Amino acid sequence: MAEAAPTEASSLVGKLETEVEIKASAGKFHHMFAGRPHHVSKASPGNIQGCDLHEGDWGKVGSIVYWNYVHGNVLSSVAKERIEAVEPEKNLITFRVIEGDLMKEYKSFLLTIQVTPKHGGPGSIVHWHLEYEKISEEVAHPETLLQFCVEVSKEIDEHLLSEE
């Protein structure tokens, strides 16, 4: 029996994940995105230029936030995102990009950040999970965004440690 050929859509849909070890607590790192994302730009000014609440409340499902960020060779990118999920007990938050520069190349883009305490010692693991659907084959998979996530994580970690 012949195998079904992959549909065109399947090659456009993808997931990328990365993990970053940090020294800060899972709760503090999660709170930077859920409770005070407007402070992320202070922690990572070279990557995140600002975050503004457009609708709703910080860290509440359904709220809309605007991110200004620097990625690749674009000096200033914008993402309008809706908070899709917040689970404080799991230190998890999910953002769906609904407008902005990423939507020029992607039909959908979902970003989940979950932070778990490291087993058997201090510190935490930040797990970034990106789910996306490209608008065409010509669009590159967003691997460079994973490196961006790693850099932001490390800078937030340094910022949180300096606050202690």
PDB file of C-alpha atoms in Angstrom, residues 38 51 126 129 140:
ATOM      1  CA  HIS A  38       7.032  45.952  30.667  1.00  0.00           C
ATOM      2  CA  CYS A  51       6.032  46.160  26.005  1.00  0.00           C
ATOM      3  CA  VAL A 126      13.040  27.885  30.884  1.00  0.00           C
ATOM      4  CA  HIS A 129       7.864  26.293  22.642  1.00  0.00           C
ATOM      5  CA  ALA A 140      12.422  30.218   6.706  1.00  0.00           C
TER       6      ALA A 140
END
